[in-house]
PDB file of C-alpha atoms in Angstrom:
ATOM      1  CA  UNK A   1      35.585  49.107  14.658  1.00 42.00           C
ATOM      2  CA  UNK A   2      33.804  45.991  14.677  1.00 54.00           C
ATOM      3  CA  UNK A   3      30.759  45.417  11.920  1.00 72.00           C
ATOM      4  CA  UNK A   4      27.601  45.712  13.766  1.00 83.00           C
ATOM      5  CA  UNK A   5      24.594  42.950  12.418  1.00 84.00           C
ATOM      6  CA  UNK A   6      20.902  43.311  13.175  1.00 86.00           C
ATOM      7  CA  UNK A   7      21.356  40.138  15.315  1.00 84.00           C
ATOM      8  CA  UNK A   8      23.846  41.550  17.384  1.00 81.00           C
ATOM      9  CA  UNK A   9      21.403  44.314  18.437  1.00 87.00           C
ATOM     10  CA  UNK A  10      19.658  44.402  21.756  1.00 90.00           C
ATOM     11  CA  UNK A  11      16.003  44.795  21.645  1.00 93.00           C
ATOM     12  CA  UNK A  12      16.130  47.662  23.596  1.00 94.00           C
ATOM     13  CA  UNK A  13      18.260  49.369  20.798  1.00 93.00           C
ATOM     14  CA  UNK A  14      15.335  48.880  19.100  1.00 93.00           C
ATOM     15  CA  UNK A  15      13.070  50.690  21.596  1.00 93.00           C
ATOM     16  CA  UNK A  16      15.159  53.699  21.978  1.00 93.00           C
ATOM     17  CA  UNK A  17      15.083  54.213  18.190  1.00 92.00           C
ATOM     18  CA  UNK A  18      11.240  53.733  18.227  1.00 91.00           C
ATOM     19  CA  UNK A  19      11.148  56.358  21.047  1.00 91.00           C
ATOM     20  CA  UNK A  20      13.432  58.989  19.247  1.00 91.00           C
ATOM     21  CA  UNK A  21      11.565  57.996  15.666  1.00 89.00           C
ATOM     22  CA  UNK A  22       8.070  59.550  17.555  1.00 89.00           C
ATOM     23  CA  UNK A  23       9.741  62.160  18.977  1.00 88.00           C
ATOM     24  CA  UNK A  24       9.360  61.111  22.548  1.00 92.00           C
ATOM     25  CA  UNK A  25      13.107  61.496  22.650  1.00 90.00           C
ATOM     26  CA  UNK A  26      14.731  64.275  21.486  1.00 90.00           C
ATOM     27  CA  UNK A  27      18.717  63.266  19.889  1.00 89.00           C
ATOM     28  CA  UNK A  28      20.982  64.392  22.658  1.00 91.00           C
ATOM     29  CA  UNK A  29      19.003  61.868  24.934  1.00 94.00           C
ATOM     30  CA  UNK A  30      18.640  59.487  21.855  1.00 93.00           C
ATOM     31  CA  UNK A  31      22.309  59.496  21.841  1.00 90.00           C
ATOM     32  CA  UNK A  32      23.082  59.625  25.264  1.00 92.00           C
ATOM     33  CA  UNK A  33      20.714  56.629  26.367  1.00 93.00           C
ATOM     34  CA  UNK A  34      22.536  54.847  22.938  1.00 91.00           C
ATOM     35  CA  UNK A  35      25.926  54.939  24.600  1.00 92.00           C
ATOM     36  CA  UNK A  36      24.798  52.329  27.390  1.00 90.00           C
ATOM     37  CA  UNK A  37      25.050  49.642  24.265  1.00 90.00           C
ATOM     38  CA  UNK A  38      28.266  51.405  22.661  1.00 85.00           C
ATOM     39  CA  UNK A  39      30.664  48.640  23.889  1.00 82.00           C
ATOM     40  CA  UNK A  40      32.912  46.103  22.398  1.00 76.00           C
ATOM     41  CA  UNK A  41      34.449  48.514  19.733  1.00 76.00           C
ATOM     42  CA  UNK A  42      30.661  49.822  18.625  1.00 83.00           C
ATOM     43  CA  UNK A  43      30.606  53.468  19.032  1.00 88.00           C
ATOM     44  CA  UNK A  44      27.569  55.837  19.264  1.00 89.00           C
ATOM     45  CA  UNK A  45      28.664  57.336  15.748  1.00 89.00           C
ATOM     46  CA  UNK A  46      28.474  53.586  14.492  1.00 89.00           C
ATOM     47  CA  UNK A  47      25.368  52.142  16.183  1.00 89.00           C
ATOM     48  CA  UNK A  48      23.440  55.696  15.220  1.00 87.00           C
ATOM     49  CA  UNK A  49      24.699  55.422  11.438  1.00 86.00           C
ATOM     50  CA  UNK A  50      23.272  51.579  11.239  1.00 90.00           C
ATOM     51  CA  UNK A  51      19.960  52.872  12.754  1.00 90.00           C
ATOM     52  CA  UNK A  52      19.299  55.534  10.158  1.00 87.00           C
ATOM     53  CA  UNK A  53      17.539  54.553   6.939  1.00 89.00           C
ATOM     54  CA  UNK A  54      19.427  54.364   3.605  1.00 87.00           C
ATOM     55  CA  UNK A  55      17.577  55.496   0.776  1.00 88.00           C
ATOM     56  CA  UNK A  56      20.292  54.909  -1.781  1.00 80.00           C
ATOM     57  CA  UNK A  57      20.761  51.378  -1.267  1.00 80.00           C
ATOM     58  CA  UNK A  58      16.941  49.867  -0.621  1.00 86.00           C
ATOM     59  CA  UNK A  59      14.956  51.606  -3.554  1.00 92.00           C
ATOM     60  CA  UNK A  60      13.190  48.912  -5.469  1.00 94.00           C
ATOM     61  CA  UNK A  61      11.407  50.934  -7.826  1.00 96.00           C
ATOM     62  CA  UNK A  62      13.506  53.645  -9.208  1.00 95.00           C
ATOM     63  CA  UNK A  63      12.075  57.086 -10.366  1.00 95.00           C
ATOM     64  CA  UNK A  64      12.706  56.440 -13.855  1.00 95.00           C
ATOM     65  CA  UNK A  65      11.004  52.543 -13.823  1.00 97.00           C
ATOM     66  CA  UNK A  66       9.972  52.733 -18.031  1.00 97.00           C
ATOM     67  CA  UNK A  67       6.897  50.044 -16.714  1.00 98.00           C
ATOM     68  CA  UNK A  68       5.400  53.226 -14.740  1.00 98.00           C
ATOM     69  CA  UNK A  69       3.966  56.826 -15.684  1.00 97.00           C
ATOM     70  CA  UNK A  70       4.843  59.252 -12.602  1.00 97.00           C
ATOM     71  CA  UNK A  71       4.635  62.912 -12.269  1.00 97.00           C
ATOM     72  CA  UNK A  72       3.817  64.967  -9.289  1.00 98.00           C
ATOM     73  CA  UNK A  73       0.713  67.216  -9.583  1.00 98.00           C
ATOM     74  CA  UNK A  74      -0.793  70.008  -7.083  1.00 97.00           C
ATOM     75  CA  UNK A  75      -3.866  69.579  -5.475  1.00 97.00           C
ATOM     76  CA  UNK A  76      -5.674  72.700  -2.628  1.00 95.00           C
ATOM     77  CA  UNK A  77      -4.830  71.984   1.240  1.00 94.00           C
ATOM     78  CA  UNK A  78      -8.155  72.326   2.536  1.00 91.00           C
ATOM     79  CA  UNK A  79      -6.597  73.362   5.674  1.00 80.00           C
ATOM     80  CA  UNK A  80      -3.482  73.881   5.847  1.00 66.00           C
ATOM     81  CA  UNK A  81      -2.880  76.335   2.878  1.00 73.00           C
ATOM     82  CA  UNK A  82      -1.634  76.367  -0.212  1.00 90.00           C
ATOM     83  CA  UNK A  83      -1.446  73.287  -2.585  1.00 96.00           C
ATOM     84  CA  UNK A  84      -0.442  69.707  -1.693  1.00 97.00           C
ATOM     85  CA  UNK A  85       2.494  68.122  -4.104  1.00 98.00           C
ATOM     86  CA  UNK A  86       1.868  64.001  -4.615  1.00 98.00           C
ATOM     87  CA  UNK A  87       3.446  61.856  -6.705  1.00 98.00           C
ATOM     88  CA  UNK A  88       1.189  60.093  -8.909  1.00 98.00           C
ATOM     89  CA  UNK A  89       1.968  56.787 -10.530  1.00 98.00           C
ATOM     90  CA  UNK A  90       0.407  54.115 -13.014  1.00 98.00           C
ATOM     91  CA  UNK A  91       1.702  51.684 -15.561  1.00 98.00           C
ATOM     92  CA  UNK A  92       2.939  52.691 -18.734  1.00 97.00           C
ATOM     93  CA  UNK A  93       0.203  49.508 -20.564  1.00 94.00           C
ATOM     94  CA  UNK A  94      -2.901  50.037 -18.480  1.00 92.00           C
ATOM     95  CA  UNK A  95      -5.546  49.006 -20.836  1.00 90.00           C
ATOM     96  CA  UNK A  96      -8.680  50.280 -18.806  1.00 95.00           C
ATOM     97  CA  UNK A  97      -9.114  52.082 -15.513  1.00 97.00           C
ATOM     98  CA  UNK A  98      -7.428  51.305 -12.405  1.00 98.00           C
ATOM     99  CA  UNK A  99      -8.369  51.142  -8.807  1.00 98.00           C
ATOM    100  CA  UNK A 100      -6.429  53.830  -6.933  1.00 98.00           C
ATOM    101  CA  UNK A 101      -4.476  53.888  -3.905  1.00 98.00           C
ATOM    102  CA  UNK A 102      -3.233  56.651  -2.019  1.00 98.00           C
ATOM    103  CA  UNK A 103      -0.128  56.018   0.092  1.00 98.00           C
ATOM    104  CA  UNK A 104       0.059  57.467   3.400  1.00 98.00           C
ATOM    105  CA  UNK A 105       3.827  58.298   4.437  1.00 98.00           C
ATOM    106  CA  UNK A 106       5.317  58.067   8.197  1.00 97.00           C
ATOM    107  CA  UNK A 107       5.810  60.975  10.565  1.00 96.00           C
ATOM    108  CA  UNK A 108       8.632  62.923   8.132  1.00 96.00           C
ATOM    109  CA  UNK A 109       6.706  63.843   4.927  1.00 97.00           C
ATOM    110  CA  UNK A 110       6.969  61.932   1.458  1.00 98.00           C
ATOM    111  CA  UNK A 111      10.755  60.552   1.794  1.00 97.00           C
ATOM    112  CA  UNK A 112      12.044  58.487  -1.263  1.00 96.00           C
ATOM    113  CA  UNK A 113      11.143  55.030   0.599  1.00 97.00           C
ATOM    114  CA  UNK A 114       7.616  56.017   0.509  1.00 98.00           C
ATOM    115  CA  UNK A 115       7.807  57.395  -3.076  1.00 98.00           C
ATOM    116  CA  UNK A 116       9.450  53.946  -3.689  1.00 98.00           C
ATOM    117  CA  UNK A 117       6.371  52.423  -2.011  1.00 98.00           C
ATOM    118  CA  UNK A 118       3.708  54.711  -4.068  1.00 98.00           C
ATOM    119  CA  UNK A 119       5.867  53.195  -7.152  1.00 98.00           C
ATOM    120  CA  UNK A 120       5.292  49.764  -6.035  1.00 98.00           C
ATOM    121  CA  UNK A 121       1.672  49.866  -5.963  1.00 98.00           C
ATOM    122  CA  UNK A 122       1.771  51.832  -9.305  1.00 98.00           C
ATOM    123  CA  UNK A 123       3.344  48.515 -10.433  1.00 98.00           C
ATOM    124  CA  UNK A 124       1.062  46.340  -9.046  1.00 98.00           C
ATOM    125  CA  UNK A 125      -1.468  47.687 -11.332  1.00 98.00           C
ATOM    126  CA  UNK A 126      -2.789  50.531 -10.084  1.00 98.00           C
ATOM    127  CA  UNK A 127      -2.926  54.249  -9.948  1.00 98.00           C
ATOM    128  CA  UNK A 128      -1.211  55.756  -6.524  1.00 98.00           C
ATOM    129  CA  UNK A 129      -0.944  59.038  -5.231  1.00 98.00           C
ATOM    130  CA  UNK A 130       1.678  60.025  -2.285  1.00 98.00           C
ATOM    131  CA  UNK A 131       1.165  63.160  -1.475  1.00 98.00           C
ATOM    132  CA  UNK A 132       3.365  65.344   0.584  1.00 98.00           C
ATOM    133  CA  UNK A 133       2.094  67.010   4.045  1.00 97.00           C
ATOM    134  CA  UNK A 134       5.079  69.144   4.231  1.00 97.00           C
ATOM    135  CA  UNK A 135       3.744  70.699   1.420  1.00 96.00           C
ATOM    136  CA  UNK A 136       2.370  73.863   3.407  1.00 94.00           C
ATOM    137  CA  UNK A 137       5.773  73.955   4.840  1.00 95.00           C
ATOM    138  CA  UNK A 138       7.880  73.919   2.024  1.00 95.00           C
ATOM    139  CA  UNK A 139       7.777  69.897   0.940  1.00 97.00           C
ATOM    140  CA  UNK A 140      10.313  66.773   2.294  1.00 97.00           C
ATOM    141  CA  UNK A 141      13.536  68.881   3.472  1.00 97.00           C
ATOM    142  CA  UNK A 142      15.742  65.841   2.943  1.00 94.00           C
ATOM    143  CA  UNK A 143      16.196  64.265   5.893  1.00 92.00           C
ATOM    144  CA  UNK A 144      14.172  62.583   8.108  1.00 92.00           C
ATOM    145  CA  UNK A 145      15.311  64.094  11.574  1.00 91.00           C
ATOM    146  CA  UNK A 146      13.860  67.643   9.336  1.00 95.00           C
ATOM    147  CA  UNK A 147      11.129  66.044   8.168  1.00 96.00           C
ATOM    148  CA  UNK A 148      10.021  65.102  11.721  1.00 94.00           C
ATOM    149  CA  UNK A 149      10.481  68.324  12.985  1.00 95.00           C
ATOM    150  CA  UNK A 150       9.013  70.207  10.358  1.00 96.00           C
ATOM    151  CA  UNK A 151       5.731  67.581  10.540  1.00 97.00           C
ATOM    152  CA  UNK A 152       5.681  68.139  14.348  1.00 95.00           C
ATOM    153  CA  UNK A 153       4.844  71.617  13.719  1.00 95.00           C
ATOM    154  CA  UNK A 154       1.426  70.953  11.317  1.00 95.00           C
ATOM    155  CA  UNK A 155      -2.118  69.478  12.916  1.00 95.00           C
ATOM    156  CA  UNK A 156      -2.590  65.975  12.482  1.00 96.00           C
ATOM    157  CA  UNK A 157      -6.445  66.649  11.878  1.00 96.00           C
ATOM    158  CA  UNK A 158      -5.658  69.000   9.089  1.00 96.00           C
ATOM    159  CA  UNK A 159      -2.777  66.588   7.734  1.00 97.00           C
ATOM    160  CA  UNK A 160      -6.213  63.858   7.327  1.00 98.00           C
ATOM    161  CA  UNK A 161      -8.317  66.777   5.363  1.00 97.00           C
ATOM    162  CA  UNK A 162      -5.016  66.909   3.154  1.00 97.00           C
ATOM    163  CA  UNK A 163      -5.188  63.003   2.190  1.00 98.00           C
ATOM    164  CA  UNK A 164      -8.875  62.717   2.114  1.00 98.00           C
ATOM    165  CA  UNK A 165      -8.635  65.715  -0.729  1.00 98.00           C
ATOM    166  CA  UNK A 166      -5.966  63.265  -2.183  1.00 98.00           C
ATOM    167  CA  UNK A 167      -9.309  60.129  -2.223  1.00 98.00           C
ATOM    168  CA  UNK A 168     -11.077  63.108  -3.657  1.00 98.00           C
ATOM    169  CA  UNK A 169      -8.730  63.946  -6.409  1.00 98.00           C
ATOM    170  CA  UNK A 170      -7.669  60.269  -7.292  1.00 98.00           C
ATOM    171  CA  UNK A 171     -11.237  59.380  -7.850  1.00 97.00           C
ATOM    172  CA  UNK A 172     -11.734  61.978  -9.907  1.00 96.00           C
ATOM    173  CA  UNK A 173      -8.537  61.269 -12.554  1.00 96.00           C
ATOM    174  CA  UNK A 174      -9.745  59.678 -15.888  1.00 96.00           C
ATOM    175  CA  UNK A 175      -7.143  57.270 -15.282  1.00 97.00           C
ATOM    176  CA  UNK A 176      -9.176  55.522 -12.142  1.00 98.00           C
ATOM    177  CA  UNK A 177     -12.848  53.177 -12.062  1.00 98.00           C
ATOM    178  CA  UNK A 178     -13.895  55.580  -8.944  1.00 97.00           C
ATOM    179  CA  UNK A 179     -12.421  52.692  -6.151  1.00 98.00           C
ATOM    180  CA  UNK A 180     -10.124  53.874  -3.981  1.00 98.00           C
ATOM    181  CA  UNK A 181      -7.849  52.619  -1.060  1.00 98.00           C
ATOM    182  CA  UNK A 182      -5.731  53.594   1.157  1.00 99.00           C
ATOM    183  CA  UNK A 183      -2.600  52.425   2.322  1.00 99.00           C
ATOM    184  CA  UNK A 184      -0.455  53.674   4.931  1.00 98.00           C
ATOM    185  CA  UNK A 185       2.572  53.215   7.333  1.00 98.00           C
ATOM    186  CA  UNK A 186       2.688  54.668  10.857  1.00 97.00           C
ATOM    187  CA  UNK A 187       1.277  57.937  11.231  1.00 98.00           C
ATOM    188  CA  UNK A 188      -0.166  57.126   7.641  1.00 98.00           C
ATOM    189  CA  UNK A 189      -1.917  53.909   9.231  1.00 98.00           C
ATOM    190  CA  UNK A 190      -3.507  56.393  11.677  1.00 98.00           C
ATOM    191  CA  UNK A 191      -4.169  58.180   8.614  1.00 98.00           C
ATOM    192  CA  UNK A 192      -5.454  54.878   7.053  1.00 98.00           C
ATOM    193  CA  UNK A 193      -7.838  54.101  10.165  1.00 98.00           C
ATOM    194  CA  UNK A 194      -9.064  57.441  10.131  1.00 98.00           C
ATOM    195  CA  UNK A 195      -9.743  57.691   6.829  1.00 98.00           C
ATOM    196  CA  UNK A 196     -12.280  55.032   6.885  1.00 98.00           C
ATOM    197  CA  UNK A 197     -14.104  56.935   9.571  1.00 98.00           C
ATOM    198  CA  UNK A 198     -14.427  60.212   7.442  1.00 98.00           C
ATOM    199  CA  UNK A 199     -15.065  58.823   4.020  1.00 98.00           C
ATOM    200  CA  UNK A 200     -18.067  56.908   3.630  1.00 98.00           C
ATOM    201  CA  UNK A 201     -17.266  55.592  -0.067  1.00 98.00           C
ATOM    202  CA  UNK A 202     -13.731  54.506   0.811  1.00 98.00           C
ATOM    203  CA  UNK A 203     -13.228  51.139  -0.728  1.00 98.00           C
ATOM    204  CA  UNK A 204     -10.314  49.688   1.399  1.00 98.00           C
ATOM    205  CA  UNK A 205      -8.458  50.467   4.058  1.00 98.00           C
ATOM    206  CA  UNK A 206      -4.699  49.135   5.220  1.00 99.00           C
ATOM    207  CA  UNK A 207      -3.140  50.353   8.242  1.00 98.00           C
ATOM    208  CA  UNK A 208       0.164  49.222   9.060  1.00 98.00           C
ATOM    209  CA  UNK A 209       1.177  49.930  12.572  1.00 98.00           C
ATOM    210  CA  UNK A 210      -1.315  52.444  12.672  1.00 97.00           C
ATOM    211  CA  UNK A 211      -2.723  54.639  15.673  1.00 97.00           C
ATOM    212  CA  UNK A 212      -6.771  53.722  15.747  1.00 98.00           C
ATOM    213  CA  UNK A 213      -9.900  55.664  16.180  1.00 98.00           C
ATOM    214  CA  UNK A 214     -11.913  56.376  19.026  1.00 96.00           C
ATOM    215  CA  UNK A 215     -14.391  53.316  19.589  1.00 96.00           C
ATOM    216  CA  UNK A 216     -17.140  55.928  19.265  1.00 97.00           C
ATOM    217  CA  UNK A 217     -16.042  56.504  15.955  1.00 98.00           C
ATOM    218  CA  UNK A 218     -15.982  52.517  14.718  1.00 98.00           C
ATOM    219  CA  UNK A 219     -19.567  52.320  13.632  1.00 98.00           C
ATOM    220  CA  UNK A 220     -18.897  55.246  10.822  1.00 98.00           C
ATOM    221  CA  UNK A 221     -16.271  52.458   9.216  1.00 98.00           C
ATOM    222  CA  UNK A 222     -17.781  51.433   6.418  1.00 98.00           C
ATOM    223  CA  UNK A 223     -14.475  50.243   4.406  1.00 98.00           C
ATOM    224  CA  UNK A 224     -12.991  46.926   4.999  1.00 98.00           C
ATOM    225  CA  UNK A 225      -9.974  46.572   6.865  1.00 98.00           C
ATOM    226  CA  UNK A 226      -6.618  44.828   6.318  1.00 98.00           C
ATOM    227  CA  UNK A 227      -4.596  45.174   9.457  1.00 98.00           C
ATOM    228  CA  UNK A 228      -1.155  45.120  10.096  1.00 98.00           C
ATOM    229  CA  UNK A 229       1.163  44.854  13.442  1.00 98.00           C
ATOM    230  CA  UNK A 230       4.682  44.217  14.217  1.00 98.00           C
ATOM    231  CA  UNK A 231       4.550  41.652  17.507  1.00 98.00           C
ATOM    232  CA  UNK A 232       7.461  43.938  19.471  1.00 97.00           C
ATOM    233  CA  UNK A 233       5.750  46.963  19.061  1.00 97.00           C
ATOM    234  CA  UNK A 234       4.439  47.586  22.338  1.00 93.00           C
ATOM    235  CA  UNK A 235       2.895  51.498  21.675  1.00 94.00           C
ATOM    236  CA  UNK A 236       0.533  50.744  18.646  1.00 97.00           C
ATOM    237  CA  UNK A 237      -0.241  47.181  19.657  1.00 97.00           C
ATOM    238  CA  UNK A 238      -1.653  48.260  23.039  1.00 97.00           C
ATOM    239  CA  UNK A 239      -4.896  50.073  21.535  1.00 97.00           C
ATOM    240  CA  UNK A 240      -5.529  46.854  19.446  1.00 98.00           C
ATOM    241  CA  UNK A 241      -7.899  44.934  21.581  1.00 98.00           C
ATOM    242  CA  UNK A 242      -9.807  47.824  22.018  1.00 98.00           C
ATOM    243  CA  UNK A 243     -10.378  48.539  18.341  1.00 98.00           C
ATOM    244  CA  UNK A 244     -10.836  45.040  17.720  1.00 98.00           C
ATOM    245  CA  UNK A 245     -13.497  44.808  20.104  1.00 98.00           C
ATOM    246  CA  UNK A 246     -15.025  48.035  18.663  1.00 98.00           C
ATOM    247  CA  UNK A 247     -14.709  46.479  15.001  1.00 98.00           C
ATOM    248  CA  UNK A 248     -16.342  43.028  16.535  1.00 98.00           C
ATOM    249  CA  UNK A 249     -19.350  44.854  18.209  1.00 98.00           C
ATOM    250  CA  UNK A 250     -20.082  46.481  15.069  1.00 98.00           C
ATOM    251  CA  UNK A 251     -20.476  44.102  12.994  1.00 98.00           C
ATOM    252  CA  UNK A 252     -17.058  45.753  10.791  1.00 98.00           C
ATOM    253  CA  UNK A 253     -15.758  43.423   8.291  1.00 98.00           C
ATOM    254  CA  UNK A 254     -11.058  43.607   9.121  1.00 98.00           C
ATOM    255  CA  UNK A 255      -8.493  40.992   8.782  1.00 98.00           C
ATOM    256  CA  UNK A 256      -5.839  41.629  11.044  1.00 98.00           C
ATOM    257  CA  UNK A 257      -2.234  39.905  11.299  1.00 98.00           C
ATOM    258  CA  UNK A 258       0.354  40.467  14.258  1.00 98.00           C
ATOM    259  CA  UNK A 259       3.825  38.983  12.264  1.00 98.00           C
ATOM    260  CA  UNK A 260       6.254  37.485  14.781  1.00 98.00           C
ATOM    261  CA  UNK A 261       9.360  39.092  16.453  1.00 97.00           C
ATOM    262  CA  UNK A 262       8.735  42.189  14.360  1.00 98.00           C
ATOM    263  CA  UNK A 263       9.405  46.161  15.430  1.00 96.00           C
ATOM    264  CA  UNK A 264       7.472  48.813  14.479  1.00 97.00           C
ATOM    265  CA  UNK A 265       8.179  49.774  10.810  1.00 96.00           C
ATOM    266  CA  UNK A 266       9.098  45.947   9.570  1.00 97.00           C
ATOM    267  CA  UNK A 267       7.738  46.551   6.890  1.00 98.00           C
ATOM    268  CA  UNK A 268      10.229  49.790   5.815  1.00 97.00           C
ATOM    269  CA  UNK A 269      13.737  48.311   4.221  1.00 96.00           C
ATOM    270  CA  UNK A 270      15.741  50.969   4.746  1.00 94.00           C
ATOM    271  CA  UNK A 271      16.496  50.450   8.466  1.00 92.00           C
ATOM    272  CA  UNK A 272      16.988  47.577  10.086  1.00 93.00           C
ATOM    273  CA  UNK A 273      13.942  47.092  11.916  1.00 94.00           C
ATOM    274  CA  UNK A 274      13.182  46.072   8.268  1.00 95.00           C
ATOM    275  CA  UNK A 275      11.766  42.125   8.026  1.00 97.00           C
ATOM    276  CA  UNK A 276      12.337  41.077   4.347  1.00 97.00           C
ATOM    277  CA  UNK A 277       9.732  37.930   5.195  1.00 98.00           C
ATOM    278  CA  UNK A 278       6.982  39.496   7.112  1.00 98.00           C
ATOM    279  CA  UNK A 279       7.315  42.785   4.791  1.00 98.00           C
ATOM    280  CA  UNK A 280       6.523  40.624   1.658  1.00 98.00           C
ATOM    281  CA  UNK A 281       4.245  38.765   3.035  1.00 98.00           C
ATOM    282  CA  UNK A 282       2.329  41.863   4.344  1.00 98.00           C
ATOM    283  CA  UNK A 283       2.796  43.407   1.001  1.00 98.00           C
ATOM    284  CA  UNK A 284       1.620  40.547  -0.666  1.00 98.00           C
ATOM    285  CA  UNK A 285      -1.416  40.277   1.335  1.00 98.00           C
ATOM    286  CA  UNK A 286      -1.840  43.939   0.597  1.00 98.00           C
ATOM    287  CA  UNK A 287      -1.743  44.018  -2.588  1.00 98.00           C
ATOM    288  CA  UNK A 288      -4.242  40.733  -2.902  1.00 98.00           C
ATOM    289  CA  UNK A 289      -6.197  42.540  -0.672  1.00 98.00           C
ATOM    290  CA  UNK A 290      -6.907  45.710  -3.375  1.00 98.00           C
ATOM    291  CA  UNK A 291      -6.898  43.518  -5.890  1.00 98.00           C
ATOM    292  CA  UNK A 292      -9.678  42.263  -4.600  1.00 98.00           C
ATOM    293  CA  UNK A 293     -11.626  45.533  -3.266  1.00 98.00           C
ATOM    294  CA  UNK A 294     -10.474  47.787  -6.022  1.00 98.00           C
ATOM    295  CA  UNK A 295     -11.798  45.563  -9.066  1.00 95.00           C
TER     296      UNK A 295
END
């Protein structure tokens, strides 16, 4: 069987794994539509295993990092029932309060890259929180073709009540100076967008690939924005120039960046839509970006 490589791939790969990622297609036609690129000694079974995100291998931050504090606490679902589970994170030699960040995960529930990415921020000096909206369902269930499934299943509008009770919560810990962000990827940049309509006192907001807000809702934004967009991804880029125009007309104060030749979920570096230069760069710029808001 030959090795596959990224640049081997066919752009359309790319597509059908975006598709099947959103649920828009279900595996059997995931797999089926797959087979039209299955040639030269590349099997489904192959092309579907290089696809899928490895958790083992791309962890940056592990678990155990001695630099970091992290435990996971409860917090009440407004909504959906029950208690939340988050991992909460901050360095082990923080001398005074932190700005917090809550980290939004994708459509499957708090998987280790996101924990990974909650760490990260942790590291970058401040105090995260990744909470779980699985939670009501029983948490993460391992994988992400689970995950998605089980997500599928709970209201996205009662998912956003779950992570604005996370702002609430994280501004509240003894451990943060009361400014609070919000990062997230995916369905956690719609989060991300939306959050900065429903919470007045949000300090920053930074969507990446995110779904946006009705226009009508734009003038409630009182956050700034840092926006981020993968150039190939066709679905979340085509409600841009709408929001942009919404943000514009009101007067909203956003940075936005489109990063070349990028899919959906660059910034995630456990699949190979992963782009090790435009993810850095948008981390960087992320993390500059609290630094700034959360001081």
């Amino acid at each position: 069987m030959n090795e596959i490589k990224k640049e081997d791939i066919k752009q359309e790969v790319f597509d059908l794994y975006d598709d099947y990622a959103h649920n828009r297609l279900d595996r059997r036609d995931f797999m089926q539509k797959l087979s039209t690129y299955a040639v030269g000694g590349v099997t489904v079974a192959s092309l579907m295993g290089f696809l899928m995100p490895d958790y083992k291998g791309a962890i940056q931050v592990r678990a155990d990092d001695p630099r970091l504090k992290s435990d996971y606490v409860n917090y009440p679902s407004p909504k959906g029932g029950g208690t939340i589970k988050a991992l909460v994170s901050m360095p082990t030699d923080a001398k005074k309060k932190l700005g917090g960040i809550v980290v939004v995960h994708e459509n499957r529930g708090l998987n280790p890259h996101i924990a990974d990415v909650a760490r990260r921020a942790a590291l970058a000096g401040f105090v995260s929180i990744a909470p779980d909206a699985l939670s009501p369902l029983g948490g993460y269930p391992g994988t992400d073709d689970e995950g998605r499934a089980m997500q599928s299943k709970r209201d996205r509008n009662e998912m956003l009540e779950d992570f604005i009770a996370a702002y609430d919560y994280l501004k509240g810990q003894k451990e943060c100076n009361g400014k609070v962000g919000v990062v997230g990827f995916c369905f956690g940049g719609w989060i991300s967008n939306m959050m900065a309509v429903q919470i007045p006192d949000l300090a920053a907001a930074v969507p990446f690939y995110g779904g946006q807000p009705a226009a009508e809702d734009v003038p409630k934004i009182k956050a700034p924005l840092l926006l981020h967009f993968g150039e190939l991804d066709k679905g979340v880029n085509a409600g841009w120039p709408a929001y942009e125009a919404a943000l514009k007309e009101n007067k909203k104060e956003y940075t936005a960046f489109v990063y070349p030749n990028t899919n959906h979920g660059f910034h995630n570096d456990t699949t190979p839509r992963y782009d090790k230069a435009a993810a850095e760069l948008a981390w960087k710029r992320t993390v500059d970006f609290f630094k700034e808001k959360l001081a």
